[in-house]
PDB file of C-alpha atoms in Angstrom:
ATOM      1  CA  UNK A  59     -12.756  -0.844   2.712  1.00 42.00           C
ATOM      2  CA  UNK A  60     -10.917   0.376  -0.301  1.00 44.00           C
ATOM      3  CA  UNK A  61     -11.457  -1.541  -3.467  1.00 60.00           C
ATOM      4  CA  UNK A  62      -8.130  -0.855  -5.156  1.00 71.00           C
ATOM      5  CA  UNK A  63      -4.904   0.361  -4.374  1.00 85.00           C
ATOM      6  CA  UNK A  64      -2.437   2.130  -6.257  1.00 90.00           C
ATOM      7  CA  UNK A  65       1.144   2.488  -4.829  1.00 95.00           C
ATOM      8  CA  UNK A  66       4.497   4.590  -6.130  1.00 96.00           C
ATOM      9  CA  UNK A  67       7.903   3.619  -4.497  1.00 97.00           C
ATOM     10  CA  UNK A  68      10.099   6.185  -4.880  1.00 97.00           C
ATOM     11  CA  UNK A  69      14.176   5.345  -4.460  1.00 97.00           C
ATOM     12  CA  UNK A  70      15.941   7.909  -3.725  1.00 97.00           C
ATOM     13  CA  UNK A  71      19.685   8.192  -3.126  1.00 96.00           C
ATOM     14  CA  UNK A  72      20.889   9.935   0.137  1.00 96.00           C
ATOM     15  CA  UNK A  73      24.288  10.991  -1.371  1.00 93.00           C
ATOM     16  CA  UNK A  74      25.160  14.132   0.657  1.00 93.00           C
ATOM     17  CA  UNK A  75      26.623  15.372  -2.756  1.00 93.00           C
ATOM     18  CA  UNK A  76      24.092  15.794  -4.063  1.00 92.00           C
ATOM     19  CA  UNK A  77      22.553  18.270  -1.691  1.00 96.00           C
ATOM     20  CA  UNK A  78      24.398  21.706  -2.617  1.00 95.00           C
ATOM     21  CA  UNK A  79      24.147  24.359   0.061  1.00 95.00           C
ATOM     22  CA  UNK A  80      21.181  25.976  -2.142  1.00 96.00           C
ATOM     23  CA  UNK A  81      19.080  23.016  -2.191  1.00 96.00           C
ATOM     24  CA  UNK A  82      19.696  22.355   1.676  1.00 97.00           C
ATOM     25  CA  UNK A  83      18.382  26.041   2.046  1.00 97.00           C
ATOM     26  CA  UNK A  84      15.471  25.607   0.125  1.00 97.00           C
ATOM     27  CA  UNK A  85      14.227  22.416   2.483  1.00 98.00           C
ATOM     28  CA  UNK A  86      15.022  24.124   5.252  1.00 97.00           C
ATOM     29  CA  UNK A  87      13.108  26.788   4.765  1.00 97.00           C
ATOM     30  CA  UNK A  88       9.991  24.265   4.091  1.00 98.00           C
ATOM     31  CA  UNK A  89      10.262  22.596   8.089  1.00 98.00           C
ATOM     32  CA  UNK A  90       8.883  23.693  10.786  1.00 96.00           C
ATOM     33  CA  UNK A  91      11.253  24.272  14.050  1.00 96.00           C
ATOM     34  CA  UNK A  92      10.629  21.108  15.662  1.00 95.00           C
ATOM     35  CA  UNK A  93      11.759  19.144  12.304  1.00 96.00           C
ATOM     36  CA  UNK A  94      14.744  21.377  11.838  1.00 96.00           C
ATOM     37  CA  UNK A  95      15.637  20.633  15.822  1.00 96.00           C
ATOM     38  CA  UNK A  96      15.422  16.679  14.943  1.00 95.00           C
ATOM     39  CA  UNK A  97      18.030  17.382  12.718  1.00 96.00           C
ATOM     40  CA  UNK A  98      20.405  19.435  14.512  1.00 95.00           C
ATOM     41  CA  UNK A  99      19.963  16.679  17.244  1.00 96.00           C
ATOM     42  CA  UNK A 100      22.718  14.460  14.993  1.00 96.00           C
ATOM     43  CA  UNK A 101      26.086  14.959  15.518  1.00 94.00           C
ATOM     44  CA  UNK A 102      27.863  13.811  12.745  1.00 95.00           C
ATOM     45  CA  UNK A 103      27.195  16.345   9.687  1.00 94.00           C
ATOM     46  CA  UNK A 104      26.671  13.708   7.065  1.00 95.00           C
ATOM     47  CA  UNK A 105      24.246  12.522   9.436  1.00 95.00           C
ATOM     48  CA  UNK A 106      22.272  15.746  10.025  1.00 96.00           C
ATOM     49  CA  UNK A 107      22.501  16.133   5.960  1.00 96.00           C
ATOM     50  CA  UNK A 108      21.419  12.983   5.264  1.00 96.00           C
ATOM     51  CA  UNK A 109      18.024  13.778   7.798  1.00 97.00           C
ATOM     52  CA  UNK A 110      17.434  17.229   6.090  1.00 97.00           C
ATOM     53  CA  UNK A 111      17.431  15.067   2.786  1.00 97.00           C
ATOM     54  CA  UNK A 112      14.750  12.443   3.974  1.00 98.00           C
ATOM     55  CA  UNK A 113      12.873  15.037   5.166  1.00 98.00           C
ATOM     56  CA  UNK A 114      13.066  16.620   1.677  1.00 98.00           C
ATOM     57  CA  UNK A 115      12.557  14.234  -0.212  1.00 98.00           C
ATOM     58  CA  UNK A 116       9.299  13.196   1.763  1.00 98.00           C
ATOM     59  CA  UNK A 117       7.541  16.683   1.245  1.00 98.00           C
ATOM     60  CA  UNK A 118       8.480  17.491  -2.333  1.00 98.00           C
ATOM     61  CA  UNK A 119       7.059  13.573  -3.283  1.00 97.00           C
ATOM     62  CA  UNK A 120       4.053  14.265  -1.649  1.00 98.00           C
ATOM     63  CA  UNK A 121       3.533  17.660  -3.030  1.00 97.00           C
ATOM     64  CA  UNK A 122       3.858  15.822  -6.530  1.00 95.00           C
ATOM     65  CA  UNK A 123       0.155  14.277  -5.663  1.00 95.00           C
ATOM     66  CA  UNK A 124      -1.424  17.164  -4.494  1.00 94.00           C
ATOM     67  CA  UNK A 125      -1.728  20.984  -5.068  1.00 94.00           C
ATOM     68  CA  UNK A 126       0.098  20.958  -1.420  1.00 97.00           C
ATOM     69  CA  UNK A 127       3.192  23.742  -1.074  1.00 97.00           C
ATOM     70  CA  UNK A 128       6.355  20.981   0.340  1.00 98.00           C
ATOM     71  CA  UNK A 129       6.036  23.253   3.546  1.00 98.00           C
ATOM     72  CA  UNK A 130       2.513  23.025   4.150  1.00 98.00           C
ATOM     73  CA  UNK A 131       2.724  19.303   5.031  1.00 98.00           C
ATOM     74  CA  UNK A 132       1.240  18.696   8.413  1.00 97.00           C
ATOM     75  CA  UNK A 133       2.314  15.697   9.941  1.00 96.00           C
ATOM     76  CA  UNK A 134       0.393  13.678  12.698  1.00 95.00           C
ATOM     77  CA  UNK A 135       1.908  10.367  15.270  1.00 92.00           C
ATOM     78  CA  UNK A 136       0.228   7.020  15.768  1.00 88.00           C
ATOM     79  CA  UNK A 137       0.852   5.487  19.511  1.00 86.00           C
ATOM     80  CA  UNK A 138       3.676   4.121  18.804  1.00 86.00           C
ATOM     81  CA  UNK A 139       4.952   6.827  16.429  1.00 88.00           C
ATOM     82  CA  UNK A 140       3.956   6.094  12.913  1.00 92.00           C
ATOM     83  CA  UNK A 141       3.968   9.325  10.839  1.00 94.00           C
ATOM     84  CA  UNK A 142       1.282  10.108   9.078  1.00 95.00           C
ATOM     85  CA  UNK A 143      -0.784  12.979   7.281  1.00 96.00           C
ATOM     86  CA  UNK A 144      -3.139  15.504   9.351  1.00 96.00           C
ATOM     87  CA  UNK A 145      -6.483  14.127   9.197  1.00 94.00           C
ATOM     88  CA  UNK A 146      -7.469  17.437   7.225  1.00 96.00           C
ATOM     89  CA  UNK A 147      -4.706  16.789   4.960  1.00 96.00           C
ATOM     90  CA  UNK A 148      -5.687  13.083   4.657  1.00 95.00           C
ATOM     91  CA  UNK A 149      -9.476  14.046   3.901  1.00 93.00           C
ATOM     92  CA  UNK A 150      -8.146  16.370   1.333  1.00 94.00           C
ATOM     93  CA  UNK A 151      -5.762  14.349  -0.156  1.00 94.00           C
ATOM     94  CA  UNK A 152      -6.661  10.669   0.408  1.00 93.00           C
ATOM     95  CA  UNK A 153      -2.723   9.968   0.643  1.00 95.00           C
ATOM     96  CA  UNK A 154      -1.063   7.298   2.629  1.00 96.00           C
ATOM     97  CA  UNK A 155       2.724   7.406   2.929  1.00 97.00           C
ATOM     98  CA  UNK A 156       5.662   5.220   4.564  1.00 98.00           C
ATOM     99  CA  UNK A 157       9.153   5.922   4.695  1.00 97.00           C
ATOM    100  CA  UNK A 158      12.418   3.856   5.278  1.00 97.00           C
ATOM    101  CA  UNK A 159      15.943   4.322   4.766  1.00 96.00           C
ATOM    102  CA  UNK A 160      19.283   2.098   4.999  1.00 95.00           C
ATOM    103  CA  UNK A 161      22.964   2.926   3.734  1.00 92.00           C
ATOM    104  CA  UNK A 162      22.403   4.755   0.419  1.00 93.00           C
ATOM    105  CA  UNK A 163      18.948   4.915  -0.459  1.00 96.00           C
ATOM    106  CA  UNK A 164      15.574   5.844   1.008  1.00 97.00           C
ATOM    107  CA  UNK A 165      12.381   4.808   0.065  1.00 98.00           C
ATOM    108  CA  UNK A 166       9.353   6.606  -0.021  1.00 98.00           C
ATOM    109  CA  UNK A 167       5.780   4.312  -0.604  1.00 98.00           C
ATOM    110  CA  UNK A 168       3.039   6.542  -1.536  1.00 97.00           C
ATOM    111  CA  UNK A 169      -0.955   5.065  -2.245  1.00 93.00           C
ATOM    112  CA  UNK A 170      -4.369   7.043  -2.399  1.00 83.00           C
ATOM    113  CA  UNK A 171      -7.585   5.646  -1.762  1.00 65.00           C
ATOM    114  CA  UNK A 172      -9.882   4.678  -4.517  1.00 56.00           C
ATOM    115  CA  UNK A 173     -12.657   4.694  -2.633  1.00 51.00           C
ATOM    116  CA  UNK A 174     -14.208   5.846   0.354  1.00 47.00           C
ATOM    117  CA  UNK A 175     -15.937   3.459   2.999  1.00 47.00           C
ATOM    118  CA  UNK A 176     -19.974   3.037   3.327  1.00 40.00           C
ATOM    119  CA  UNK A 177     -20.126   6.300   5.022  1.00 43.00           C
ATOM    120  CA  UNK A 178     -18.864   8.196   2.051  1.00 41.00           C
ATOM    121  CA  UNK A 179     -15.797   9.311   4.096  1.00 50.00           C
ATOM    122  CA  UNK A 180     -12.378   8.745   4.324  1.00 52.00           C
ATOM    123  CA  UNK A 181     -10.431   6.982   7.335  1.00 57.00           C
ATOM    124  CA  UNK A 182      -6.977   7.347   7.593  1.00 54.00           C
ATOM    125  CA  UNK A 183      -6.549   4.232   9.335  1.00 56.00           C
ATOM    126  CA  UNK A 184      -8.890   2.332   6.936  1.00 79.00           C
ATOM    127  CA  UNK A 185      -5.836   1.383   5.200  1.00 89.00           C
ATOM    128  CA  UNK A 186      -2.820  -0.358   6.433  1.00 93.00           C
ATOM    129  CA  UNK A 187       0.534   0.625   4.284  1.00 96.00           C
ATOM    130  CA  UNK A 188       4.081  -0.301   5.383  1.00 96.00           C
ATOM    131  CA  UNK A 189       7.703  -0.203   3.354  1.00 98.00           C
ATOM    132  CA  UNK A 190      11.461  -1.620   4.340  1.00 98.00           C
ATOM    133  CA  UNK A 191      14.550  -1.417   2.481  1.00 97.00           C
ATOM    134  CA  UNK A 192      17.159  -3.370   3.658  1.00 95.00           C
ATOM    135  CA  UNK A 193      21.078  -3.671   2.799  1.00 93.00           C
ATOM    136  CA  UNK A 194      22.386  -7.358   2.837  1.00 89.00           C
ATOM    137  CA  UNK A 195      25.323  -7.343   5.557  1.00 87.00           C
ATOM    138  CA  UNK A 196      28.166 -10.205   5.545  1.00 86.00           C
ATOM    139  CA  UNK A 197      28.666  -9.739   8.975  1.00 85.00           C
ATOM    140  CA  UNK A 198      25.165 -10.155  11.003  1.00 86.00           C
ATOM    141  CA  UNK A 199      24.843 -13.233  12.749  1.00 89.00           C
ATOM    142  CA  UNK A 200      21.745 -14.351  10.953  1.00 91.00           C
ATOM    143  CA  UNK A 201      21.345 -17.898  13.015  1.00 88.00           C
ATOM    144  CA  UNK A 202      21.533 -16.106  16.087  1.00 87.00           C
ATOM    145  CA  UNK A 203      18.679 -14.080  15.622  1.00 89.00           C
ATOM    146  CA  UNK A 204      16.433 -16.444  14.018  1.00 89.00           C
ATOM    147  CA  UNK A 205      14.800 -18.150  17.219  1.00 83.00           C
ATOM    148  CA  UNK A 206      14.490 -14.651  18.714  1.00 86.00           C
ATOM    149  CA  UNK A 207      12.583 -12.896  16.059  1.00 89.00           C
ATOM    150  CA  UNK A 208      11.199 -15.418  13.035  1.00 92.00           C
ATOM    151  CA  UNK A 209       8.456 -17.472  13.596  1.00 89.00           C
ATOM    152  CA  UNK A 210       8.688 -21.466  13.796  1.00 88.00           C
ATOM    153  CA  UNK A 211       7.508 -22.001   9.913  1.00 89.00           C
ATOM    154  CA  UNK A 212       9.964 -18.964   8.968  1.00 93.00           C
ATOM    155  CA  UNK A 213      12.756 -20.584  10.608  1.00 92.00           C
ATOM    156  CA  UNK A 214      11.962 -24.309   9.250  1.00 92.00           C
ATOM    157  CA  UNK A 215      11.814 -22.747   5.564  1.00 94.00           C
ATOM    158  CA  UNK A 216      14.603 -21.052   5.895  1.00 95.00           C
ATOM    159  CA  UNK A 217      17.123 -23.542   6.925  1.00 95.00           C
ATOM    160  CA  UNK A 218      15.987 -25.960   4.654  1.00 96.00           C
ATOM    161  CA  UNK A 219      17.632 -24.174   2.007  1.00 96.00           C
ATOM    162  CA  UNK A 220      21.260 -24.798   1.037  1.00 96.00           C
ATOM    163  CA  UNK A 221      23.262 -22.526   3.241  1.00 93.00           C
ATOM    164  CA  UNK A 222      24.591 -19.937   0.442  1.00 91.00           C
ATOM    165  CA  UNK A 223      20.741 -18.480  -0.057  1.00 94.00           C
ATOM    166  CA  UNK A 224      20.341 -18.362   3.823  1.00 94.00           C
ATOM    167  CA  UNK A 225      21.332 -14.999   4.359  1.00 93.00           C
ATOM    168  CA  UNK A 226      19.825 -13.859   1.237  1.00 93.00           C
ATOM    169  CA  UNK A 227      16.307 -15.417   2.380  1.00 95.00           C
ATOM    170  CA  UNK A 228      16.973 -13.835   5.973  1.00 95.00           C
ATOM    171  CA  UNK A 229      17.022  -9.862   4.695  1.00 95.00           C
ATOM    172  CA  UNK A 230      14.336 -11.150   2.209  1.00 96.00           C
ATOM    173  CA  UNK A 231      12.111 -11.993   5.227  1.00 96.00           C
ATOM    174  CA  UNK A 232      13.628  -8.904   7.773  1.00 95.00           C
ATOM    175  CA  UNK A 233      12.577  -6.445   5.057  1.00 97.00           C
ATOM    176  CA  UNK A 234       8.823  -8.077   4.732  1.00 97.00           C
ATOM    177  CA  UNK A 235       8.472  -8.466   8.322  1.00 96.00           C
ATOM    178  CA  UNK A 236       9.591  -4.748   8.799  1.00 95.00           C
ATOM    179  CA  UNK A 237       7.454  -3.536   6.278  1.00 97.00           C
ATOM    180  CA  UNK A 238       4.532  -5.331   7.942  1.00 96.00           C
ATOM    181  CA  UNK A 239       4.816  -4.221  11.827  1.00 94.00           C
ATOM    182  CA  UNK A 240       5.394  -0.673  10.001  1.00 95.00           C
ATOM    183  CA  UNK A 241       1.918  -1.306   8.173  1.00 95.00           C
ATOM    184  CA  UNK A 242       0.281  -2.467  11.446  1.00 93.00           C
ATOM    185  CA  UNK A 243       1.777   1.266  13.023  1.00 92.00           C
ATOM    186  CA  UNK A 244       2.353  -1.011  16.224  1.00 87.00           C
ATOM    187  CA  UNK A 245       6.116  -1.383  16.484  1.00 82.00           C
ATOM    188  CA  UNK A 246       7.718  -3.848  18.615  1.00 76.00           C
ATOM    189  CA  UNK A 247       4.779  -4.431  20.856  1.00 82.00           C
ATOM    190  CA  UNK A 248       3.539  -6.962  17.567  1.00 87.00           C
ATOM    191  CA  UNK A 249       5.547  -9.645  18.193  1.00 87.00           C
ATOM    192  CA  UNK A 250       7.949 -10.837  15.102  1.00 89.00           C
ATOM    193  CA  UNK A 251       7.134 -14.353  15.806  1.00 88.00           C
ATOM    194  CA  UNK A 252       3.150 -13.551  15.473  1.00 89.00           C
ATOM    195  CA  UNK A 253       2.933 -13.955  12.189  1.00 92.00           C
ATOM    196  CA  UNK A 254       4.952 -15.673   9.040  1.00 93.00           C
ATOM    197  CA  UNK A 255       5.676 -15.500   5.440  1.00 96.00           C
ATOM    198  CA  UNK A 256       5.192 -18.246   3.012  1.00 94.00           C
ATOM    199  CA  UNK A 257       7.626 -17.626  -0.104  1.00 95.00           C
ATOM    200  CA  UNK A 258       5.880 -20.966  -1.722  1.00 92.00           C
ATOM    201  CA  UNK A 259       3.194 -19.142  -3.413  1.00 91.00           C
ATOM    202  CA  UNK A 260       4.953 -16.166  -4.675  1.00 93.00           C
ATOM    203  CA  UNK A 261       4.549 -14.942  -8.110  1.00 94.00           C
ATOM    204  CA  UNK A 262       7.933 -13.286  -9.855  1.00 95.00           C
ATOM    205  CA  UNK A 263       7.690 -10.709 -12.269  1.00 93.00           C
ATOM    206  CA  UNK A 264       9.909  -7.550 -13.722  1.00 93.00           C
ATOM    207  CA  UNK A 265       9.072  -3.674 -12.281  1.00 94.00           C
ATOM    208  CA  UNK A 266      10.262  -1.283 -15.046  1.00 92.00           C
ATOM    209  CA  UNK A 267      11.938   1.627 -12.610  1.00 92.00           C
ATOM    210  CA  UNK A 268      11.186   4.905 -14.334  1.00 91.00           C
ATOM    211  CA  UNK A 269      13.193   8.654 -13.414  1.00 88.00           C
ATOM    212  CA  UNK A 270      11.462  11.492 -12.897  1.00 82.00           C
ATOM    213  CA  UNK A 271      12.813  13.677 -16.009  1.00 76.00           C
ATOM    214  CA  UNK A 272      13.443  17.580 -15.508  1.00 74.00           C
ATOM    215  CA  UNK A 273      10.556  20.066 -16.670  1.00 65.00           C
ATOM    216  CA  UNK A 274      11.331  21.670 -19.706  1.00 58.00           C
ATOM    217  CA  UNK A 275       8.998  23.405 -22.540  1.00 45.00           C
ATOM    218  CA  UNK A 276       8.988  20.003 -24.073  1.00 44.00           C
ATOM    219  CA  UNK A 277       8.704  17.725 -20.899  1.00 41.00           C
ATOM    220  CA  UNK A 278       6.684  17.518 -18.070  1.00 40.00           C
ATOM    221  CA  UNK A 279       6.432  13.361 -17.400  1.00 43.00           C
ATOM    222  CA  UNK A 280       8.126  10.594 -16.402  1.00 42.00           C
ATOM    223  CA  UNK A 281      10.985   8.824 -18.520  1.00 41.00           C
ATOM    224  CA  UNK A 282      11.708   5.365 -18.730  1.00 37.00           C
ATOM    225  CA  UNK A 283      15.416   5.519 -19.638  1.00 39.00           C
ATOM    226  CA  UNK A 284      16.114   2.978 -16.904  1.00 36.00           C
ATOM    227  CA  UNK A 285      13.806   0.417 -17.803  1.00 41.00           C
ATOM    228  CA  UNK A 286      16.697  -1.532 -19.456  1.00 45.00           C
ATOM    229  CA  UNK A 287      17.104  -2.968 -15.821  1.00 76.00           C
ATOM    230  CA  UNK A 288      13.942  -3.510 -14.239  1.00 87.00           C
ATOM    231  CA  UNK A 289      13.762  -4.673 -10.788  1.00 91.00           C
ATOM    232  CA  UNK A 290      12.864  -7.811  -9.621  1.00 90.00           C
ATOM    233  CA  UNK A 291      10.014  -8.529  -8.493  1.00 95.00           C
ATOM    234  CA  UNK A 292       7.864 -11.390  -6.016  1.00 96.00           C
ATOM    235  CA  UNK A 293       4.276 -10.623  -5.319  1.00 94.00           C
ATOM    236  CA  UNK A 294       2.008 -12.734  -3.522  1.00 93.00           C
ATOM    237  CA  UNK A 295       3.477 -13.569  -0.930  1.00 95.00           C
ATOM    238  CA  UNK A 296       2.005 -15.995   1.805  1.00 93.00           C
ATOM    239  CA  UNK A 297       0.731 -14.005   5.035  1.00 94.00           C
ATOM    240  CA  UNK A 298      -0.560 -15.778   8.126  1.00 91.00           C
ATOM    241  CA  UNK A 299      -1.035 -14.141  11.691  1.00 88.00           C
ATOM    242  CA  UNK A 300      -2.254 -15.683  14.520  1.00 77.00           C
ATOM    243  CA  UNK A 301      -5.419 -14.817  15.864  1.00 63.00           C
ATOM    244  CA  UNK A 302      -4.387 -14.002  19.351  1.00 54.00           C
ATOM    245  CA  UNK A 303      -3.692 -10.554  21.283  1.00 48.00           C
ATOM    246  CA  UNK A 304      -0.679  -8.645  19.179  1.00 42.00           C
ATOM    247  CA  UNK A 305       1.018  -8.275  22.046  1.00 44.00           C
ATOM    248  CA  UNK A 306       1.174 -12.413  22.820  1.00 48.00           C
ATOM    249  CA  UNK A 307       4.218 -13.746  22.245  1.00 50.00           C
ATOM    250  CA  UNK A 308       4.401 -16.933  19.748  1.00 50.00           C
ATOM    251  CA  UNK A 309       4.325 -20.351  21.480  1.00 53.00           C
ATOM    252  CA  UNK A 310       4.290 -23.554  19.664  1.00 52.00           C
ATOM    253  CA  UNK A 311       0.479 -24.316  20.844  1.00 50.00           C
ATOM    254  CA  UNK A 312      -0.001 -20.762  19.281  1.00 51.00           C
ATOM    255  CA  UNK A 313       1.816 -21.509  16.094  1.00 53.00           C
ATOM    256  CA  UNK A 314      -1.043 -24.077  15.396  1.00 57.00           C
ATOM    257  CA  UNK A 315      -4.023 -21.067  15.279  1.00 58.00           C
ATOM    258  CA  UNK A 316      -1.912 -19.227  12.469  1.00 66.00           C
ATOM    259  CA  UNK A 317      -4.612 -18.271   9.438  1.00 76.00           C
ATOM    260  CA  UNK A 318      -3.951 -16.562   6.151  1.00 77.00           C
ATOM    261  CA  UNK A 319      -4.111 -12.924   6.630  1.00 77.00           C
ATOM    262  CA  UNK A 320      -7.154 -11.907   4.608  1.00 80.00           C
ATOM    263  CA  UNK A 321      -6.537  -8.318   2.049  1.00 85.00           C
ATOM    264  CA  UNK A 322      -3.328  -8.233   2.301  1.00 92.00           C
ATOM    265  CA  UNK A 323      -0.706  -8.107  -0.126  1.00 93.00           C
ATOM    266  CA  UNK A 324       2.732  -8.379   0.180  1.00 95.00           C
ATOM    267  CA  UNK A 325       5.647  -7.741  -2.125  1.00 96.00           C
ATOM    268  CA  UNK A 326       9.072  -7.862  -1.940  1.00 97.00           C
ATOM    269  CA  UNK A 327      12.008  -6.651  -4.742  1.00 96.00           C
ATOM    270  CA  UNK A 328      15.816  -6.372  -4.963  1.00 94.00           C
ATOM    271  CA  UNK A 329      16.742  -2.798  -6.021  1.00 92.00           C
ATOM    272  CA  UNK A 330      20.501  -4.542  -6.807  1.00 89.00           C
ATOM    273  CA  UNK A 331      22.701  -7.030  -5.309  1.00 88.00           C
ATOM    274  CA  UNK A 332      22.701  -5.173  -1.382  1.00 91.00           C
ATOM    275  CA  UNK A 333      19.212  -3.765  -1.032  1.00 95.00           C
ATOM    276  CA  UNK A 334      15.752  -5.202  -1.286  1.00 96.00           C
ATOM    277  CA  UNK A 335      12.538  -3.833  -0.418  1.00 98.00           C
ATOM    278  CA  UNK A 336       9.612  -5.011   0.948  1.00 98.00           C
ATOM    279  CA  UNK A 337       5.654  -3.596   0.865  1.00 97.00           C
ATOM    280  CA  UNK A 338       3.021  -4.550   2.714  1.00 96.00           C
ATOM    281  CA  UNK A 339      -0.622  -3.465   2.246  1.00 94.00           C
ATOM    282  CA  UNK A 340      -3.497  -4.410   3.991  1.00 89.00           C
ATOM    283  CA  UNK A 341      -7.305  -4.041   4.195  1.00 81.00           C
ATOM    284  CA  UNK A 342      -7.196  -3.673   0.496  1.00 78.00           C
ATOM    285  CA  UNK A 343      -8.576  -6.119  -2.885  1.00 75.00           C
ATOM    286  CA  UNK A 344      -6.262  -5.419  -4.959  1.00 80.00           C
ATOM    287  CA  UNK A 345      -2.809  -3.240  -5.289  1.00 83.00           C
ATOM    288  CA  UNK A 346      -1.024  -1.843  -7.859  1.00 90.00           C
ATOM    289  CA  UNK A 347       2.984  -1.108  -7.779  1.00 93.00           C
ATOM    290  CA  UNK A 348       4.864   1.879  -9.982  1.00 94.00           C
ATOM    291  CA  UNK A 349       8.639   2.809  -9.268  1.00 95.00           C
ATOM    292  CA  UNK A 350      10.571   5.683 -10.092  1.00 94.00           C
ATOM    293  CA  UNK A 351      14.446   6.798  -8.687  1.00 94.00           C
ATOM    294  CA  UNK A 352      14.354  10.427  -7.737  1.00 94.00           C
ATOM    295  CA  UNK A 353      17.380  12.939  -8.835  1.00 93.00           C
ATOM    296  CA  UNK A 354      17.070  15.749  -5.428  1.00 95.00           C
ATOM    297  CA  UNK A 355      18.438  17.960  -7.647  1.00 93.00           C
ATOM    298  CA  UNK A 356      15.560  17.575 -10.406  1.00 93.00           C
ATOM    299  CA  UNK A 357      12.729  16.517  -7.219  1.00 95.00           C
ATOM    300  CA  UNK A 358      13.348  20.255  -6.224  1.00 94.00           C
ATOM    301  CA  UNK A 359      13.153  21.799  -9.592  1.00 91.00           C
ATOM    302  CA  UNK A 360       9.280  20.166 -10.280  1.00 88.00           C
ATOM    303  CA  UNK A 361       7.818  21.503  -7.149  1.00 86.00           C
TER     304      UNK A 361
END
């Protein structure tokens, strides 16, 4: 089991201005056929830019951590399609990642292994890693998807709160419980209602959000020019999961075998007004968070 954890969340903007016709060249010619066929499967071009971006973005982070060329990335699928490294790659690099992306930004959560389990070796799937970002929306129908997807004590919480921090609470929650089923790599076949969030013992605190500053003669680090806003933060957050099959769907009699979730740690921050994020890490002690926003144009430069 891995002793400590230390995880970088990188934001990065997916404004197709940003991503000149050189730059798109230059990630192109870092995918392999079947990624550059994903993305000529969208139809709308800001779409297809806006994939060739992610997809950028992704390699050039991850070559930041390791000696790795951006298009020597090898990419493997859990069952129900969770990307992760090669086991090769993972061996050599000890790297989890997780990806998400909504409206404007994209988030990239990277975390290495400090230590390897009792056989001296690394398993990728020793380590359970998940990110969300979410943008707040005025116009979803929160209360009609709360008895479909949140779990009884989710629900109760919830609406016990005066009615202008519902919705705020509700993409709080979507983004953790995203961020979770992502960490689990078991997509919808977890049931939402298996497991709840308990905001009562959460701990608030500032992240400083660094930039990633362009190399020159005299710089080669990170700058902290945007620490003047940090983000906010809410660690230790309540987990409990029933112990049943992840495929049962909650019942009331099943609510009542819900136990804290043991190493795990779950965060959750608001990047501004619209988007929050969410982490969750499991079969871990302890876990650290760094963030950093991500100019392409300056990504591509370092690598």
């Amino acid at each position: 089991m891995s002793e400590s954890t230390a995880i970088k969340l990188y934001f990065c903007p997916l404004n197709i201005a940003d991503l000149d016709s050189e730059s798109a060249a230059l990630i192109s010619t870092w995918l392999p056929q079947s990624e550059i066929d994903k993305v000529n499967r969208y139809i709308k071009p800001e779409a297809k830019e806006q994939a060739l971006m992610v997809r950028g973005y992704l390699r050039a982070l991850l070559s930041l951590h390791s000696a790795i060329h951006p298009s020597e990335w090898c990419f493997e699928y859990g069952e129900k399609g969770k990307p992760r490294l090669s086991q090769a790659q993972f061996l050599h690099t000890g790297i989890h990642f997780n990806i998400s992306h909504s409206g404007d930004w994209l988030v990239v959560g990277i975390c290495k292994q400090l230590s390897s389990n009792r056989r001296g070796e690394q398993d990728s799937n020793s380590l359970e890693f998940g990110v969300d970002i979410e943008r707040c929306r005025d116009s979803t129908n929160i209360h009609a998807i709360l008895s479909h997807y949140f779990s009884e004590p989710e629900k109760e919480a919830l609406l016990a709160l005066p009615i202008e921090l519902q919705r705020e609470r509700f993409f709080d929650l979507w983004a953790l419980k995203e961020s979770y089923i992502k960490a689990k790599g078991l997509g919808l076949a977890l049931s939402l209602k298996s497991f709840a969030f308990d905001f009562s013992t959460l701990i608030e605190s500032e992240l400083e959000l660094d930039v990633i500053q362009s190399v020159t003669p005299s710089a080669h680090s990170i700058t902290s020019e945007l620490s003047t806003s940090p983000i906010r933060l809410k660690q230790n957050i309540g987990l409990s999961t029933l112990q049943e099959s992840s495929e049962q769907v909650a019942s009331e009699q099943l609510l009542a075998q819900m136990k804290d979730a043991m190493n795990w740690h779950c965060s959750l921050g608001h990047l501004d007004d619209n988007y929050r994020f969410a982490i969750s890490v499991g079969q871990c002690q302890q876990a650290s968070i760094k963030a950093m926003k991500v100019d392409l144009k300056i990504l591509l430069e370092r690598v």
